[in-house]
mmCIF file of C-alpha atoms in Angstrom:
data_model
loop_
_atom_site.group_PDB
_atom_site.id
_atom_site.type_symbol
_atom_site.label_atom_id
_atom_site.label_comp_id
_atom_site.label_asym_id
_atom_site.label_seq_id
_atom_site.Cartn_x
_atom_site.Cartn_y
_atom_site.Cartn_z
ATOM 1 C CA MET A 1 -14.047 18.360 -6.870
ATOM 2 C CA ILE A 2 -14.187 20.880 -3.988
ATOM 3 C CA ALA A 3 -17.326 22.266 -5.591
ATOM 4 C CA ALA A 4 -18.826 18.773 -5.683
ATOM 5 C CA ARG A 5 -18.374 18.383 -1.985
ATOM 6 C CA ASP A 6 -19.599 21.872 -1.251
ATOM 7 C CA GLY A 7 -22.621 21.074 -3.345
ATOM 8 C CA GLY A 8 -23.440 18.115 -1.183
ATOM 9 C CA ARG A 9 -22.037 15.392 -3.388
ATOM 10 C CA ARG A 10 -20.098 12.623 -1.723
ATOM 11 C CA VAL A 11 -16.476 12.289 -2.908
ATOM 12 C CA ALA A 12 -14.318 9.134 -2.639
ATOM 13 C CA LEU A 13 -10.635 9.068 -3.525
ATOM 14 C CA VAL A 14 -8.432 6.187 -4.566
ATOM 15 C CA PRO A 15 -4.730 7.293 -4.670
ATOM 16 C CA THR A 16 -2.486 5.212 -6.930
ATOM 17 C CA MET A 17 0.802 5.365 -8.724
ATOM 18 C CA GLY A 18 -0.707 3.845 -11.861
ATOM 19 C CA TYR A 19 0.062 0.673 -13.791
ATOM 20 C CA LEU A 20 -3.277 -0.416 -12.454
ATOM 21 C CA HIS A 21 -4.169 -4.040 -11.631
ATOM 22 C CA GLU A 22 -7.203 -5.747 -10.120
ATOM 23 C CA GLY A 23 -6.256 -4.625 -6.622
ATOM 24 C CA HIS A 24 -6.536 -0.968 -7.604
ATOM 25 C CA LEU A 25 -9.758 -1.605 -9.539
ATOM 26 C CA SER A 26 -11.361 -3.275 -6.544
ATOM 27 C CA LEU A 27 -10.796 -0.044 -4.586
ATOM 28 C CA MET A 28 -12.318 2.056 -7.421
ATOM 29 C CA ARG A 29 -15.422 -0.159 -7.664
ATOM 30 C CA GLU A 30 -15.885 0.146 -3.888
ATOM 31 C CA ALA A 31 -15.401 3.932 -4.183
ATOM 32 C CA ARG A 32 -18.169 4.010 -6.861
ATOM 33 C CA ARG A 33 -20.437 1.887 -4.520
ATOM 34 C CA ARG A 34 -19.832 4.141 -1.505
ATOM 35 C CA VAL A 35 -20.666 7.416 -3.195
ATOM 36 C CA GLY A 36 -23.645 6.120 -5.126
ATOM 37 C CA PRO A 37 -24.827 7.340 -8.519
ATOM 38 C CA GLU A 38 -24.904 10.999 -7.386
ATOM 39 C CA GLY A 39 -21.420 11.032 -5.867
ATOM 40 C CA LEU A 40 -18.003 11.521 -7.353
ATOM 41 C CA ALA A 41 -15.466 8.602 -7.550
ATOM 42 C CA VAL A 42 -11.993 10.025 -8.045
ATOM 43 C CA ALA A 43 -8.679 8.275 -8.713
ATOM 44 C CA SER A 44 -5.216 9.791 -8.756
ATOM 45 C CA ILE A 45 -2.339 8.510 -10.859
ATOM 46 C CA PHE A 46 1.002 9.945 -9.798
ATOM 47 C CA VAL A 47 4.381 8.306 -9.447
ATOM 48 C CA ASN A 48 5.430 10.210 -6.400
ATOM 49 C CA PRO A 49 9.218 10.874 -6.487
ATOM 50 C CA THR A 50 9.358 11.833 -2.843
ATOM 51 C CA GLN A 51 8.622 8.305 -1.638
ATOM 52 C CA PHE A 52 11.495 6.739 -3.572
ATOM 53 C CA GLY A 53 15.054 6.464 -2.280
ATOM 54 C CA PRO A 54 18.044 7.404 -4.387
ATOM 55 C CA GLN A 55 18.795 3.799 -5.342
ATOM 56 C CA GLU A 56 15.162 2.735 -5.862
ATOM 57 C CA ASP A 57 13.157 2.135 -9.017
ATOM 58 C CA LEU A 58 11.629 5.636 -9.719
ATOM 59 C CA ALA A 59 12.956 5.805 -13.268
ATOM 60 C CA ARG A 60 11.826 2.349 -14.292
ATOM 61 C CA TYR A 61 8.569 2.172 -12.332
ATOM 62 C CA PRO A 62 6.047 0.818 -14.858
ATOM 63 C CA ARG A 63 3.692 3.314 -16.454
ATOM 64 C CA ASP A 64 0.684 2.986 -18.774
ATOM 65 C CA LEU A 65 -1.424 6.134 -18.543
ATOM 66 C CA GLU A 66 -3.576 5.449 -21.546
ATOM 67 C CA GLY A 67 -4.383 1.906 -20.343
ATOM 68 C CA ASP A 68 -4.946 3.165 -16.827
ATOM 69 C CA LEU A 69 -7.469 5.732 -17.875
ATOM 70 C CA ALA A 70 -9.481 3.078 -19.731
ATOM 71 C CA LYS A 71 -9.436 0.850 -16.671
ATOM 72 C CA CYS A 72 -10.585 3.770 -14.465
ATOM 73 C CA ALA A 73 -13.516 4.441 -16.777
ATOM 74 C CA ALA A 74 -14.523 0.788 -16.763
ATOM 75 C CA ALA A 75 -14.371 0.747 -12.955
ATOM 76 C CA GLY A 76 -16.828 3.647 -12.719
ATOM 77 C CA VAL A 77 -14.375 6.407 -11.928
ATOM 78 C CA ASP A 78 -15.743 9.904 -12.715
ATOM 79 C CA ALA A 79 -12.498 11.892 -12.584
ATOM 80 C CA VAL A 80 -8.779 11.147 -12.675
ATOM 81 C CA LEU A 81 -6.141 13.436 -11.242
ATOM 82 C CA ALA A 82 -2.984 12.631 -13.178
ATOM 83 C CA PRO A 83 -0.207 15.241 -12.897
ATOM 84 C CA GLU A 84 2.248 14.880 -15.717
ATOM 85 C CA ARG A 85 5.232 16.405 -13.927
ATOM 86 C CA PRO A 86 6.374 16.226 -10.265
ATOM 87 C CA GLU A 87 6.525 20.059 -10.093
ATOM 88 C CA GLN A 88 2.776 20.169 -10.630
ATOM 89 C CA VAL A 89 2.446 18.613 -7.209
ATOM 90 C CA PHE A 90 5.683 19.769 -5.475
ATOM 91 C CA ALA A 91 6.309 23.285 -6.642
ATOM 92 C CA PRO A 92 9.882 24.662 -6.663
ATOM 93 C CA GLY A 93 10.835 25.589 -3.181
ATOM 94 C CA HIS A 94 8.513 23.058 -1.546
ATOM 95 C CA GLN A 95 9.599 22.721 2.077
ATOM 96 C CA THR A 96 6.631 21.404 4.064
ATOM 97 C CA TRP A 97 6.657 17.740 4.973
ATOM 98 C CA ILE A 98 4.523 15.421 7.116
ATOM 99 C CA GLU A 99 6.373 13.165 9.541
ATOM 100 C CA VAL A 100 4.403 10.441 11.245
ATOM 101 C CA GLY A 101 5.830 8.903 14.428
ATOM 102 C CA PRO A 102 6.535 5.365 15.567
ATOM 103 C CA VAL A 103 4.088 3.636 13.229
ATOM 104 C CA ALA A 104 6.165 4.829 10.312
ATOM 105 C CA GLN A 105 9.570 4.103 11.689
ATOM 106 C CA GLY A 106 9.945 0.311 11.709
ATOM 107 C CA LEU A 107 9.499 -2.293 8.974
ATOM 108 C CA CYS A 108 9.575 -0.561 5.595
ATOM 109 C CA GLY A 109 10.089 2.777 7.276
ATOM 110 C CA ALA A 110 13.439 1.639 8.706
ATOM 111 C CA ARG A 111 14.610 0.157 5.420
ATOM 112 C CA ARG A 112 13.399 2.984 3.171
ATOM 113 C CA PRO A 113 14.396 6.212 4.935
ATOM 114 C CA GLY A 114 12.043 9.112 3.987
ATOM 115 C CA HIS A 115 9.554 6.755 2.257
ATOM 116 C CA PHE A 116 6.645 7.409 4.559
ATOM 117 C CA ARG A 117 7.368 11.105 4.761
ATOM 118 C CA GLY A 118 6.832 11.186 1.053
ATOM 119 C CA VAL A 119 3.727 9.055 1.276
ATOM 120 C CA ALA A 120 2.069 11.047 4.026
ATOM 121 C CA THR A 121 2.883 14.410 2.370
ATOM 122 C CA VAL A 122 1.564 13.471 -1.069
ATOM 123 C CA VAL A 123 -1.585 11.871 0.416
ATOM 124 C CA MET A 124 -2.245 15.057 2.357
ATOM 125 C CA LYS A 125 -1.859 17.109 -0.815
ATOM 126 C CA LEU A 126 -4.219 14.776 -2.699
ATOM 127 C CA PHE A 127 -6.735 15.182 0.171
ATOM 128 C CA GLN A 128 -6.456 18.946 -0.163
ATOM 129 C CA LEU A 129 -6.870 18.848 -3.892
ATOM 130 C CA THR A 130 -9.877 16.513 -3.978
ATOM 131 C CA ARG A 131 -11.501 17.035 -0.552
ATOM 132 C CA PRO A 132 -12.873 13.456 -0.227
ATOM 133 C CA GLN A 133 -15.072 12.255 2.591
ATOM 134 C CA VAL A 134 -13.653 8.736 2.080
ATOM 135 C CA ALA A 135 -10.261 7.449 0.830
ATOM 136 C CA LEU A 136 -9.571 3.847 0.020
ATOM 137 C CA PHE A 137 -6.230 1.965 0.369
ATOM 138 C CA GLY A 138 -5.297 -1.640 -0.130
ATOM 139 C CA GLU A 139 -4.278 -3.737 2.911
ATOM 140 C CA LYS A 140 -1.262 -5.123 1.077
ATOM 141 C CA ASP A 141 0.572 -2.035 2.069
ATOM 142 C CA TRP A 142 -0.455 -2.547 5.679
ATOM 143 C CA GLN A 143 2.069 -0.195 7.221
ATOM 144 C CA GLN A 144 1.128 2.541 4.758
ATOM 145 C CA LEU A 145 -2.529 2.127 5.722
ATOM 146 C CA GLN A 146 -1.688 2.534 9.393
ATOM 147 C CA VAL A 147 0.494 5.619 8.630
ATOM 148 C CA ILE A 148 -2.400 7.221 6.763
ATOM 149 C CA ARG A 149 -4.831 6.419 9.580
ATOM 150 C CA ALA A 150 -2.475 7.920 12.110
ATOM 151 C CA MET A 151 -2.061 11.084 10.066
ATOM 152 C CA VAL A 152 -5.830 11.470 9.585
ATOM 153 C CA ARG A 153 -6.470 10.882 13.304
ATOM 154 C CA ASP A 154 -3.770 13.142 14.601
ATOM 155 C CA LEU A 155 -4.478 16.036 12.279
ATOM 156 C CA ASP A 156 -8.287 15.788 12.731
ATOM 157 C CA LEU A 157 -8.923 15.353 9.019
ATOM 158 C CA ASP A 158 -12.518 14.837 7.978
ATOM 159 C CA VAL A 159 -11.770 11.737 5.854
ATOM 160 C CA GLU A 160 -12.806 8.158 6.439
ATOM 161 C CA VAL A 161 -9.889 5.890 5.638
ATOM 162 C CA VAL A 162 -11.039 2.433 4.336
ATOM 163 C CA GLY A 163 -8.717 -0.510 4.080
ATOM 164 C CA MET A 164 -9.638 -3.058 1.467
ATOM 165 C CA PRO A 165 -8.620 -6.710 1.335
ATOM 166 C CA ILE A 166 -5.576 -7.891 -0.556
ATOM 167 C CA VAL A 167 -6.418 -9.047 -4.065
ATOM 168 C CA ARG A 168 -4.407 -12.085 -5.156
ATOM 169 C CA GLU A 169 -3.663 -13.938 -8.310
ATOM 170 C CA PRO A 170 -5.328 -17.370 -8.548
ATOM 171 C CA ASP A 171 -2.119 -18.980 -7.265
ATOM 172 C CA GLY A 172 -1.971 -16.675 -4.188
ATOM 173 C CA LEU A 173 0.548 -14.009 -5.222
ATOM 174 C CA ALA A 174 -0.549 -10.561 -3.988
ATOM 175 C CA ARG A 175 -1.274 -8.262 -6.930
ATOM 176 C CA SER A 176 1.400 -5.612 -7.298
ATOM 177 C CA SER A 177 2.570 -3.312 -10.050
ATOM 178 C CA ARG A 178 6.108 -4.471 -9.271
ATOM 179 C CA ASN A 179 5.205 -8.059 -10.179
ATOM 180 C CA ALA A 180 5.873 -6.920 -13.753
ATOM 181 C CA TYR A 181 9.593 -6.911 -12.942
ATOM 182 C CA LEU A 182 9.712 -10.645 -12.139
ATOM 183 C CA SER A 183 11.263 -13.167 -14.495
ATOM 184 C CA PRO A 184 9.257 -16.464 -14.913
ATOM 185 C CA ASP A 185 11.460 -18.188 -12.381
ATOM 186 C CA GLU A 186 11.213 -15.294 -9.901
ATOM 187 C CA ARG A 187 7.464 -15.195 -10.377
ATOM 188 C CA ARG A 188 7.273 -18.898 -9.438
ATOM 189 C CA ARG A 189 9.499 -18.442 -6.377
ATOM 190 C CA ALA A 190 7.495 -15.323 -5.298
ATOM 191 C CA LEU A 191 4.686 -17.652 -4.312
ATOM 192 C CA ALA A 192 6.761 -18.361 -1.181
ATOM 193 C CA LEU A 193 5.500 -15.117 0.382
ATOM 194 C CA SER A 194 1.771 -15.995 0.351
ATOM 195 C CA ARG A 195 2.538 -19.679 1.026
ATOM 196 C CA THR A 196 4.680 -18.796 4.049
ATOM 197 C CA LEU A 197 1.952 -16.540 5.480
ATOM 198 C CA ALA A 198 -0.635 -19.348 5.028
ATOM 199 C CA GLU A 199 1.696 -21.771 6.832
ATOM 200 C CA ALA A 200 2.116 -19.338 9.720
ATOM 201 C CA GLN A 201 -1.666 -19.049 9.964
ATOM 202 C CA GLU A 202 -1.930 -22.787 10.189
ATOM 203 C CA ARG A 203 0.755 -23.016 12.916
ATOM 204 C CA ALA A 204 -1.044 -20.315 14.884
ATOM 205 C CA ARG A 205 -4.352 -22.091 14.435
ATOM 206 C CA ALA A 206 -2.769 -25.230 15.760
ATOM 207 C CA GLY A 207 -1.685 -23.453 18.899
ATOM 208 C CA GLN A 208 1.758 -22.024 18.196
ATOM 209 C CA ARG A 209 1.780 -18.512 19.673
ATOM 210 C CA ASP A 210 5.463 -17.860 20.139
ATOM 211 C CA ALA A 211 6.151 -14.976 17.712
ATOM 212 C CA ALA A 212 9.853 -15.616 17.466
ATOM 213 C CA ARG A 213 9.306 -19.262 16.470
ATOM 214 C CA LEU A 214 6.625 -18.351 13.890
ATOM 215 C CA ALA A 215 8.918 -15.693 12.390
ATOM 216 C CA GLU A 216 11.908 -18.038 12.359
ATOM 217 C CA SER A 217 9.943 -20.709 10.489
ATOM 218 C CA ALA A 218 8.765 -18.093 8.004
ATOM 219 C CA ARG A 219 12.251 -16.810 7.328
ATOM 220 C CA ALA A 220 13.473 -20.339 6.781
ATOM 221 C CA ALA A 221 10.649 -21.050 4.332
ATOM 222 C CA LEU A 222 11.359 -17.918 2.310
ATOM 223 C CA ALA A 223 15.071 -18.515 2.196
ATOM 224 C CA SER A 224 14.548 -22.160 1.069
ATOM 225 C CA ALA A 225 12.540 -20.810 -1.898
ATOM 226 C CA GLY A 226 15.415 -18.601 -2.904
ATOM 227 C CA ALA A 227 14.005 -15.371 -1.584
ATOM 228 C CA ARG A 228 16.335 -12.866 0.142
ATOM 229 C CA VAL A 229 14.489 -11.994 3.373
ATOM 230 C CA ASP A 230 14.284 -8.348 4.197
ATOM 231 C CA TYR A 231 12.129 -8.749 7.306
ATOM 232 C CA VAL A 232 9.553 -11.050 8.893
ATOM 233 C CA GLU A 233 7.806 -9.533 11.902
ATOM 234 C CA ILE A 234 4.674 -10.194 13.948
ATOM 235 C CA VAL A 235 3.140 -7.004 15.255
ATOM 236 C CA GLU A 236 0.086 -5.500 16.897
ATOM 237 C CA PRO A 237 -2.024 -4.519 13.900
ATOM 238 C CA GLU A 238 -2.448 -0.773 14.582
ATOM 239 C CA SER A 239 0.670 0.376 16.487
ATOM 240 C CA LEU A 240 2.819 -2.112 14.544
ATOM 241 C CA GLN A 241 4.822 -2.801 17.659
ATOM 242 C CA PRO A 242 6.412 -6.284 17.763
ATOM 243 C CA VAL A 243 4.688 -8.792 19.993
ATOM 244 C CA ALA A 244 6.196 -11.747 21.884
ATOM 245 C CA ARG A 245 3.108 -13.882 21.579
ATOM 246 C CA ALA A 246 0.777 -13.784 18.659
ATOM 247 C CA ALA A 247 -2.788 -12.943 19.789
ATOM 248 C CA PRO A 248 -5.820 -13.115 17.581
ATOM 249 C CA GLY A 249 -5.539 -10.302 15.044
ATOM 250 C CA SER A 250 -1.736 -10.021 15.320
ATOM 251 C CA ARG A 251 -0.296 -9.407 11.860
ATOM 252 C CA MET A 252 2.651 -11.084 10.235
ATOM 253 C CA LEU A 253 4.347 -8.740 7.724
ATOM 254 C CA VAL A 254 7.028 -9.901 5.323
ATOM 255 C CA ALA A 255 9.311 -8.283 2.801
ATOM 256 C CA ALA A 256 11.613 -10.225 0.506
ATOM 257 C CA TYR A 257 13.663 -9.840 -2.660
ATOM 258 C CA LEU A 258 13.238 -12.029 -5.659
ATOM 259 C CA GLY A 259 16.256 -11.042 -7.728
ATOM 260 C CA THR A 260 16.267 -7.247 -7.508
ATOM 261 C CA THR A 261 12.501 -6.962 -6.938
ATOM 262 C CA ARG A 262 11.278 -6.270 -3.446
ATOM 263 C CA LEU A 263 7.845 -7.647 -2.676
ATOM 264 C CA ILE A 264 5.748 -7.211 0.494
ATOM 265 C CA ASP A 265 2.771 -9.205 1.873
ATOM 266 C CA ASN A 266 0.991 -9.685 5.149
ATOM 267 C CA ALA A 267 -1.797 -11.643 6.832
ATOM 268 C CA ALA A 268 -3.709 -11.663 10.096
ATOM 269 C CA LEU A 269 -3.017 -14.589 12.403
ATOM 270 C CA PRO A 270 -6.143 -16.411 13.464
#
């Protein structure tokens, strides 16, 4: 892959943890489009242990490497980096980590200590292994996208970070590998996340700009659907700092549990 870039070929990378769905595949098709027929579209499949907490779902995270490789090929991916063991990425004695500042510290960063340290470090390693000119990430993980953008900016990395729109099921649920954990009843109740975001957009469009009131209404709607709210926050889209009044482009981010499954979603306010 380094030879491809040195030879003048354009390289695009789509980092994933596998168990691919249409959201991932939309990134891969865009990677293929951006590098053209002469470039190299690359995907990584690696369930990164360093971004999971001790009580999280590392052991049961869904995996389907054979199916994933077939999906990558169908999406036009030229090469897949799929380490079989964590030590192939994090060698024994590994002691270098990337810590990103305030943008990584609230929201999921506050509730999953060490998560974004693991994300930033593994993405940097993937960048070093594949040397892409462009890397594509889904906007569903909005905070992750801003963390990677901050890392690339602050470390002067020669990588264009592209955020791609959230891909949803026909009924509105954001595509996620963790949706596989949901029971039929939890799957039905999970629609509260996208519905709540749409309702907040309508309230903002009608003139409600008080962030506290918008968030309070969203929490109540999630709770009434049987979701256990982790957070609902309205933030400035790049710094992720909370805002008192929602301005055009402000982002509402939500996280909630359906049973034991934690889902996230977000939307821009109009």
